[in-house]
Short mmCIF file of C-alpha atoms and ligand atoms in Angstrom, two decimals:
data_model
loop_
_atom_site.label_atom_id
_atom_site.label_comp_id
_atom_site.label_asym_id
_atom_site.label_seq_id
_atom_site.Cartn_x
_atom_site.Cartn_y
_atom_site.Cartn_z
CA MET A 425 0.00 0.00 0.00
CA ALA A 426 1.22 3.50 -0.85
CA MET A 427 2.36 5.30 2.31
CA GLY A 428 2.87 8.71 0.79
CA TYR A 429 1.50 10.96 -1.89
CA ARG A 430 2.13 11.39 -5.60
CA VAL A 431 2.84 15.11 -5.90
CA VAL A 432 3.19 17.39 -8.92
CA VAL A 433 4.91 20.80 -8.73
CA VAL A 434 3.59 22.96 -11.57
CA GLY A 435 5.82 25.94 -12.40
CA ALA A 436 8.89 24.21 -10.95
CA THR A 437 11.35 26.49 -12.78
CA GLY A 438 9.87 29.64 -11.20
CA ASN A 439 10.60 31.39 -7.90
CA VAL A 440 7.66 29.88 -6.05
CA GLY A 441 7.98 26.43 -7.63
CA HIS A 442 11.64 26.32 -6.63
CA GLU A 443 10.71 27.10 -3.01
CA MET A 444 7.89 24.53 -3.10
CA LEU A 445 10.41 21.79 -3.95
CA ASN A 446 12.74 23.01 -1.18
CA ILE A 447 9.98 23.13 1.42
CA LEU A 448 8.47 19.74 0.50
CA ALA A 449 11.95 18.29 1.10
CA GLU A 450 12.67 20.35 4.24
CA ARG A 451 9.37 19.42 5.88
CA GLN A 452 9.73 15.79 4.77
CA PHE A 453 6.29 15.81 3.21
CA PRO A 454 5.33 12.15 2.75
CA ILE A 455 6.01 11.64 -0.95
CA ASP A 456 5.98 8.40 -2.93
CA GLU A 457 6.62 10.08 -6.25
CA ILE A 458 7.20 13.67 -7.34
CA THR A 459 7.30 15.31 -10.74
CA ALA A 460 8.25 18.83 -11.83
CA LEU A 461 6.37 20.63 -14.64
CA ALA A 462 6.85 23.90 -16.49
CA SER A 463 6.32 25.19 -20.02
CA ARG A 464 7.55 23.30 -23.07
CA LYS A 465 10.58 25.57 -23.44
CA SER A 466 11.86 24.35 -20.05
CA MET A 467 11.53 20.64 -20.84
CA GLY A 468 14.56 18.80 -19.46
CA THR A 469 15.62 21.70 -17.21
CA GLU A 470 17.00 20.27 -13.99
CA VAL A 471 15.54 21.34 -10.64
CA SER A 472 16.59 20.20 -7.17
CA PHE A 473 14.43 18.27 -4.75
CA GLY A 474 16.39 17.59 -1.57
CA ASP A 475 19.49 15.70 -2.69
CA LYS A 476 17.79 14.55 -5.91
CA THR A 477 17.58 16.22 -9.30
CA LEU A 478 14.35 16.21 -11.29
CA LYS A 479 14.07 16.85 -15.04
CA THR A 480 11.23 19.23 -15.80
CA LYS A 481 8.38 17.96 -17.99
CA ASP A 482 5.87 19.79 -20.18
CA LEU A 483 2.65 20.77 -18.38
CA ASP A 484 0.74 20.79 -21.65
CA THR A 485 1.05 17.05 -22.26
CA PHE A 486 1.04 15.84 -18.64
CA ASP A 487 -1.63 13.37 -17.51
CA PHE A 488 -2.73 14.10 -13.90
CA THR A 489 -4.58 10.78 -13.56
CA GLY A 490 -3.41 8.91 -10.46
CA TRP A 491 -1.62 11.93 -8.94
CA ASP A 492 -2.86 13.09 -5.51
CA ILE A 493 -1.81 16.73 -5.18
CA ALA A 494 -0.69 19.37 -7.70
CA LEU A 495 0.93 22.53 -6.31
CA PHE A 496 0.36 25.19 -8.98
CA ALA A 497 2.62 28.27 -9.32
CA VAL A 498 2.18 29.33 -12.95
CA GLY A 499 0.02 32.48 -13.01
CA SER A 500 -3.68 32.85 -13.72
CA ASP A 501 -3.71 32.16 -17.48
CA ALA A 502 -2.01 28.79 -17.30
CA THR A 503 -3.96 27.95 -14.13
CA LYS A 504 -7.23 28.67 -15.90
CA LYS A 505 -6.33 26.19 -18.61
CA TYR A 506 -4.71 23.38 -16.60
CA ALA A 507 -6.11 23.42 -13.02
CA PRO A 508 -9.58 22.18 -14.11
CA ILE A 509 -7.89 19.39 -16.11
CA ALA A 510 -5.95 18.27 -13.02
CA ALA A 511 -9.03 18.48 -10.75
CA LYS A 512 -11.14 16.56 -13.27
CA ALA A 513 -8.51 13.81 -13.26
CA GLY A 514 -9.01 13.53 -9.48
CA CYS A 515 -5.86 15.40 -8.45
CA TYR A 516 -6.30 18.09 -5.75
CA VAL A 517 -4.98 21.48 -6.94
CA ILE A 518 -3.43 23.97 -4.50
CA ASP A 519 -3.18 27.16 -6.52
CA ASN A 520 -0.98 30.21 -5.97
CA SER A 521 -2.60 32.46 -8.55
CA SER A 522 -5.49 34.79 -7.76
CA LEU A 523 -7.85 33.01 -10.20
CA TYR A 524 -10.01 31.08 -7.72
CA ARG A 525 -9.46 33.00 -4.48
CA TYR A 526 -12.80 34.79 -4.46
CA ASP A 527 -15.03 31.89 -5.64
CA HIS A 528 -17.52 31.11 -2.86
CA ASP A 529 -17.13 27.36 -3.32
CA ILE A 530 -13.30 27.36 -3.28
CA PRO A 531 -11.56 27.49 0.11
CA LEU A 532 -8.91 30.20 0.62
CA ILE A 533 -6.67 28.89 3.36
CA VAL A 534 -3.92 29.99 5.71
CA PRO A 535 -3.48 26.88 7.86
CA GLU A 536 -2.68 28.78 11.09
CA VAL A 537 -5.92 30.74 10.67
CA ASN A 538 -8.74 28.78 8.96
CA PRO A 539 -7.70 25.12 8.44
CA ASP A 540 -11.32 23.95 8.81
CA ALA A 541 -12.13 25.55 5.44
CA ILE A 542 -10.39 22.52 3.85
CA GLU A 543 -13.69 20.58 4.10
CA LEU A 544 -15.02 22.70 1.20
CA ALA A 545 -12.22 21.43 -1.03
CA VAL A 546 -13.93 18.10 -1.76
CA LYS A 547 -16.43 19.91 -3.98
CA ARG A 548 -14.16 21.23 -6.74
CA LYS A 549 -10.83 19.72 -5.70
CA ILE A 550 -9.23 23.18 -5.90
CA ILE A 551 -7.86 25.13 -2.94
CA ALA A 552 -6.61 28.71 -3.25
CA ASN A 553 -3.51 30.14 -1.62
CA PRO A 554 -3.82 33.82 -0.69
CA ASN A 555 -1.84 36.79 -1.90
CA CYS A 556 1.61 37.01 -0.31
CA SER A 557 0.80 40.23 1.57
CA THR A 558 -2.44 38.83 2.95
CA ALA A 559 -0.94 35.56 4.17
CA GLN A 560 1.55 37.11 6.57
CA MET A 561 -0.89 39.77 7.75
CA VAL A 562 -3.69 37.34 8.69
CA VAL A 563 -1.23 35.17 10.65
CA ALA A 564 -0.57 38.25 12.81
CA LEU A 565 -4.17 39.49 12.97
CA LYS A 566 -6.07 36.30 13.80
CA PRO A 567 -4.85 35.73 17.39
CA LEU A 568 -5.42 39.42 18.18
CA HIS A 569 -8.90 39.32 16.64
CA ASP A 570 -9.77 36.29 18.79
CA ARG A 571 -8.91 38.30 21.93
CA ALA A 572 -10.20 41.82 21.22
CA ARG A 573 -12.22 41.79 17.93
CA ILE A 574 -10.64 43.85 15.16
CA LYS A 575 -12.81 46.67 13.75
CA ARG A 576 -10.42 48.23 11.24
CA VAL A 577 -6.94 47.71 9.81
CA VAL A 578 -4.80 50.31 8.03
CA VAL A 579 -1.84 48.64 6.33
CA SER A 580 1.04 49.94 4.22
CA THR A 581 3.18 47.32 2.50
CA TYR A 582 6.81 47.34 1.41
CA GLN A 583 6.85 44.48 -1.11
CA SER A 584 9.96 42.88 -2.58
CA VAL A 585 10.54 42.45 -6.31
CA SER A 586 10.42 38.63 -6.11
CA GLY A 587 6.67 39.06 -5.67
CA ALA A 588 6.70 39.90 -9.40
CA GLY A 589 8.40 36.63 -10.40
CA LYS A 590 11.76 35.97 -12.02
CA GLU A 591 11.45 39.04 -14.25
CA GLY A 592 11.05 41.27 -11.19
CA ILE A 593 14.27 39.98 -9.64
CA ASP A 594 16.18 40.39 -12.92
CA GLU A 595 14.93 43.95 -13.40
CA LEU A 596 16.13 45.12 -9.97
CA TRP A 597 19.49 43.39 -10.44
CA ASP A 598 20.10 44.74 -13.96
CA GLN A 599 18.88 48.26 -13.18
CA THR A 600 20.98 48.48 -10.02
CA LYS A 601 24.12 47.59 -12.01
CA SER A 602 23.18 49.98 -14.83
CA ILE A 603 22.93 52.95 -12.44
CA TYR A 604 26.73 52.75 -12.15
CA ASN A 605 27.15 52.35 -15.91
CA PRO A 606 25.05 55.04 -17.66
CA THR A 607 25.85 53.64 -21.13
CA ASP A 608 23.99 50.45 -20.18
CA ASP A 609 20.52 51.95 -19.72
CA LYS A 610 17.90 49.49 -18.36
CA PRO A 611 14.48 51.15 -18.62
CA ALA A 612 11.49 49.89 -16.61
CA ARG A 613 9.80 46.86 -18.20
CA LYS A 614 8.23 44.64 -15.58
CA PHE A 615 7.62 47.57 -13.23
CA THR A 616 5.96 50.85 -14.22
CA LYS A 617 8.85 53.07 -13.06
CA GLN A 618 12.50 52.60 -12.15
CA ILE A 619 12.68 50.21 -9.19
CA ALA A 620 16.39 50.47 -8.38
CA PHE A 621 16.92 53.09 -5.62
CA ASN A 622 13.22 53.95 -5.79
CA VAL A 623 9.79 52.90 -4.44
CA ILE A 624 6.63 52.49 -6.52
CA PRO A 625 3.13 52.90 -5.00
CA HIS A 626 1.53 50.67 -7.61
CA ILE A 627 1.18 46.85 -7.65
CA ASP A 628 -1.20 45.12 -10.09
CA VAL A 629 -3.79 47.07 -12.10
CA PHE A 630 -5.80 50.13 -11.07
CA MET A 631 -9.48 49.65 -10.25
CA ASP A 632 -12.38 52.12 -10.66
CA SER A 633 -12.24 52.91 -6.93
CA GLY A 634 -8.68 54.25 -7.31
CA GLU A 635 -7.17 51.42 -5.32
CA THR A 636 -4.94 48.87 -7.02
CA LYS A 637 -5.93 45.22 -7.40
CA GLU A 638 -3.20 44.25 -4.92
CA GLU A 639 -4.78 46.56 -2.32
CA TRP A 640 -8.25 45.21 -3.09
CA LYS A 641 -6.95 41.63 -2.69
CA MET A 642 -5.75 42.36 0.85
CA VAL A 643 -9.21 43.66 1.75
CA ALA A 644 -11.23 40.85 0.14
CA GLU A 645 -8.94 38.04 1.29
CA THR A 646 -8.73 39.19 4.92
CA LYS A 647 -12.52 39.22 5.03
CA LYS A 648 -12.77 35.74 3.49
CA ILE A 649 -10.08 34.19 5.69
CA ILE A 650 -10.76 35.81 9.09
CA ASP A 651 -14.04 37.73 9.31
CA PRO A 652 -16.14 39.70 6.79
CA SER A 653 -16.80 42.38 9.40
CA ILE A 654 -13.15 43.54 9.52
CA LYS A 655 -12.61 46.77 7.57
CA VAL A 656 -9.25 46.97 5.81
CA THR A 657 -7.62 49.78 3.88
CA ALA A 658 -4.26 49.15 2.21
CA THR A 659 -1.52 50.98 0.34
CA CYS A 660 0.75 48.52 -1.47
CA VAL A 661 4.23 49.66 -2.44
CA ARG A 662 7.00 47.89 -4.38
CA VAL A 663 10.46 48.46 -2.88
CA PRO A 664 13.97 47.56 -4.10
CA VAL A 665 14.33 44.48 -1.88
CA PHE A 666 14.87 41.07 -3.49
CA VAL A 667 12.97 38.82 -1.06
CA GLY A 668 10.80 39.58 1.98
CA HIS A 669 7.66 41.66 2.30
CA SER A 670 7.24 44.13 5.17
CA GLU A 671 4.04 45.70 6.46
CA ALA A 672 3.28 48.57 8.83
CA ILE A 673 -0.08 47.60 10.34
CA ASN A 674 -2.37 49.83 12.39
CA ILE A 675 -5.22 47.97 14.12
CA GLU A 676 -8.34 49.34 15.82
CA PHE A 677 -10.10 46.89 18.16
CA GLU A 678 -13.58 46.72 19.71
CA GLU A 679 -11.97 46.22 23.13
CA PHE A 680 -8.84 47.64 24.70
CA LEU A 681 -5.75 45.46 24.16
CA ASP A 682 -2.61 46.35 26.06
CA GLU A 683 0.63 46.22 24.05
CA ASP A 684 2.22 43.79 26.55
CA GLU A 685 -0.73 41.43 26.33
CA ALA A 686 -0.67 41.68 22.52
CA ARG A 687 3.04 40.76 22.59
CA ASP A 688 2.30 37.74 24.82
CA ILE A 689 -0.56 36.61 22.56
CA LEU A 690 1.62 36.87 19.46
CA ARG A 691 4.48 35.00 21.16
CA GLU A 692 2.13 32.02 21.60
CA ALA A 693 0.54 32.28 18.14
CA PRO A 694 1.24 29.58 15.52
CA GLY A 695 3.62 30.64 12.76
CA VAL A 696 4.63 33.87 14.54
CA MET A 697 8.02 34.88 15.90
CA VAL A 698 8.11 38.06 18.01
CA ILE A 699 11.38 40.03 17.93
CA ASP A 700 10.56 43.26 19.69
CA LYS A 701 13.25 44.99 21.70
CA ARG A 702 13.15 48.75 21.96
CA GLU A 703 16.79 49.20 21.08
CA ASP A 704 18.97 49.53 17.97
CA GLY A 705 18.36 46.49 15.77
CA GLY A 706 15.69 45.04 18.08
CA TYR A 707 13.31 44.37 15.16
CA VAL A 708 13.34 42.24 12.00
CA THR A 709 14.04 43.50 8.48
CA PRO A 710 13.37 41.60 5.23
CA VAL A 711 16.93 40.38 4.61
CA GLU A 712 16.81 38.55 7.95
CA CYS A 713 13.61 36.65 7.17
CA VAL A 714 14.76 35.08 3.89
CA GLY A 715 14.55 31.28 3.97
CA ASP A 716 12.60 31.27 7.24
CA PHE A 717 9.17 29.78 7.90
CA ALA A 718 8.00 32.37 10.44
CA THR A 719 6.08 35.60 10.18
CA PHE A 720 8.12 38.04 12.27
CA ILE A 721 6.43 40.72 14.37
CA SER A 722 8.26 43.72 15.77
CA ARG A 723 7.53 47.29 16.95
CA ILE A 724 4.35 46.35 18.85
CA ARG A 725 3.07 49.55 20.45
CA GLN A 726 -0.10 51.31 21.53
CA ASP A 727 -1.64 53.83 19.11
CA SER A 728 -2.63 56.58 21.53
CA THR A 729 -4.55 58.56 18.86
CA ILE A 730 -7.55 56.20 19.08
CA ASP A 731 -9.27 54.37 21.98
CA ASN A 732 -8.28 50.79 21.20
CA GLY A 733 -5.36 50.95 18.79
CA LEU A 734 -2.13 49.09 18.20
CA ASN A 735 0.69 49.44 15.69
CA LEU A 736 3.02 46.67 14.60
CA TRP A 737 5.64 45.79 11.99
CA CYS A 738 5.27 42.46 10.18
CA VAL A 739 7.94 40.82 7.97
CA SER A 740 7.99 37.48 6.17
CA ASP A 741 9.60 35.65 3.25
CA ASN A 742 7.04 36.23 0.48
CA LEU A 743 8.18 33.20 -1.49
CA ARG A 744 7.68 31.02 1.61
CA LYS A 745 4.79 32.06 3.91
CA GLY A 746 3.47 34.23 1.09
CA ALA A 747 3.36 31.35 -1.37
CA ALA A 748 5.27 28.04 -1.25
CA LEU A 749 5.26 27.34 2.49
CA ASN A 750 1.57 28.16 2.81
CA ALA A 751 0.82 25.85 -0.15
CA VAL A 752 2.77 22.97 1.41
CA GLN A 753 1.04 23.59 4.77
CA ILE A 754 -2.30 23.35 2.93
CA ALA A 755 -1.12 20.05 1.42
CA GLU A 756 -0.35 18.83 4.94
CA VAL A 757 -3.87 19.73 6.13
CA LEU A 758 -5.35 18.12 3.01
CA GLY A 759 -3.41 14.94 3.74
CA GLN A 760 -4.37 14.83 7.42
CA ARG A 761 -8.06 15.66 7.01
CA ILE A 762 -9.12 14.42 3.57
CA LEU A 763 -6.68 12.18 1.71
CA LYS A 764 -5.48 10.33 4.85
CA LYS A 765 -2.87 8.13 3.22
CA GLY A 766 -0.33 6.15 5.14
N1 NAP B 1562 6.35 35.45 -5.96
C1 NAP B 1562 5.50 35.61 -4.97
O1 NAP B 1562 5.79 36.21 -3.90
C2 NAP B 1562 4.14 35.03 -5.08
C3 NAP B 1562 3.34 35.02 -3.95
C4 NAP B 1562 2.06 34.50 -4.04
C5 NAP B 1562 1.63 34.01 -5.23
N2 NAP B 1562 2.43 34.03 -6.33
C6 NAP B 1562 1.90 33.49 -7.57
O2 NAP B 1562 2.59 32.28 -7.90
C7 NAP B 1562 2.63 32.12 -9.31
C8 NAP B 1562 4.06 31.94 -9.79
O3 NAP B 1562 4.85 33.04 -9.38
P1 NAP B 1562 6.44 33.05 -9.50
O4 NAP B 1562 6.88 34.24 -8.73
O5 NAP B 1562 7.00 31.72 -9.17
O6 NAP B 1562 6.62 33.31 -11.09
P2 NAP B 1562 7.91 33.01 -12.02
O7 NAP B 1562 9.16 33.00 -11.20
O8 NAP B 1562 7.81 33.96 -13.14
O9 NAP B 1562 7.68 31.50 -12.55
C9 NAP B 1562 6.57 31.17 -13.36
C10 NAP B 1562 6.52 29.66 -13.56
O10 NAP B 1562 5.34 29.33 -14.29
C11 NAP B 1562 5.71 28.57 -15.46
N3 NAP B 1562 4.74 28.87 -16.52
C12 NAP B 1562 4.28 30.07 -16.90
N4 NAP B 1562 3.38 29.93 -17.91
C13 NAP B 1562 3.30 28.60 -18.17
C14 NAP B 1562 2.55 27.81 -19.09
N5 NAP B 1562 1.70 28.35 -19.97
N6 NAP B 1562 2.71 26.47 -19.06
C15 NAP B 1562 3.56 25.89 -18.19
N7 NAP B 1562 4.30 26.58 -17.29
C16 NAP B 1562 4.16 27.93 -17.28
C17 NAP B 1562 7.11 29.02 -15.79
O11 NAP B 1562 7.73 28.04 -16.58
P3 NAP B 1562 8.91 28.44 -17.61
O12 NAP B 1562 10.14 28.69 -16.77
O13 NAP B 1562 9.01 27.23 -18.46
O14 NAP B 1562 8.44 29.67 -18.33
C18 NAP B 1562 7.70 29.11 -14.37
O15 NAP B 1562 8.02 27.81 -13.91
C19 NAP B 1562 1.91 33.37 -9.87
O16 NAP B 1562 0.55 33.07 -10.02
C20 NAP B 1562 2.08 34.38 -8.77
O17 NAP B 1562 1.10 35.37 -8.81
C21 NAP B 1562 3.69 34.51 -6.29
#
């Protein structure tokens, strides 16, 4: 009898796919067989899985029959075409794109926050992973909401270029070098303005309301994952950091919550690491969170301008908690609660 799962990583040559393979190996996910898929042009490209090397296959011709779980990290267009094919073949899809996140019959899961939503997955065999900025924020908000009921959140993000895929990383790298070599001009392509030595208050498309789609996602996803009554307003900003998203979060509660109690609650919360010393360097910055599983919380302090307010600083590896780690954690919940192999 098979003791583990047959797992497919879709988009294995990308930033998130690469981290999915790392994390499946690091967490010793029970795997009987694993395969790596990408586009046809990447056929035969080698990717690492623990101490093994896998040769990438073509998603377009892959047969998902008999595979248990497919972790998708290919963007909405390819997901739209291939996720229903995988689900129809009986393979559970855990998707990183935004395509299915807002469908009422598709669960949107952060395992530390709403693991019970997995029960809904049996219907369409597709589970959505949230936006990277939402995932780390809800890990911080949920334990505080359970204690003092959150009314409103004001969040400003400082999002790394890896959130825009391989092209985002390349653009920051190339532009940074070209600043020192004016003959080698590297104009903005992936981003809408120069990203090197700059910040850009624009991620994803503009909506009629004036907010960007990235900002709207944080609002809609927080409501779906934690509580529809929480009001959220966001400003999402791209910054010249390779990996690691940061967020300045202001929270207004129904009840008073003392900063020391909030710190104690967060210290006990799953997936959270509190680093909060009121001294030079007593907080976490994005470069320190790279490769880590935790969502780091620092700068916890009362907001004295409102009755029941707190401010905090939240940092996490966007390729991990914001994408690949969360997807693997969902696979773990799926295995424990639904597939139950082994
Ligand atoms: N980066 C983040 O922080 C983050 C966070 C949350 C969610 N996500 C989402 O995760 C997904 C992947 O992001 P990423 O940052 O890993 O992007 P990426 O580095 O640009 O990688 C994209 C991957 O998708 C594959 N792909 C694209 N179109 C394909 C097609 N038609 N058929 C087969 N394979 C195809 C690419 O294969 P080739 O190499 O062969 O082109 C590559 O493996 C996106 O939906 C993104 O929105 C990303």
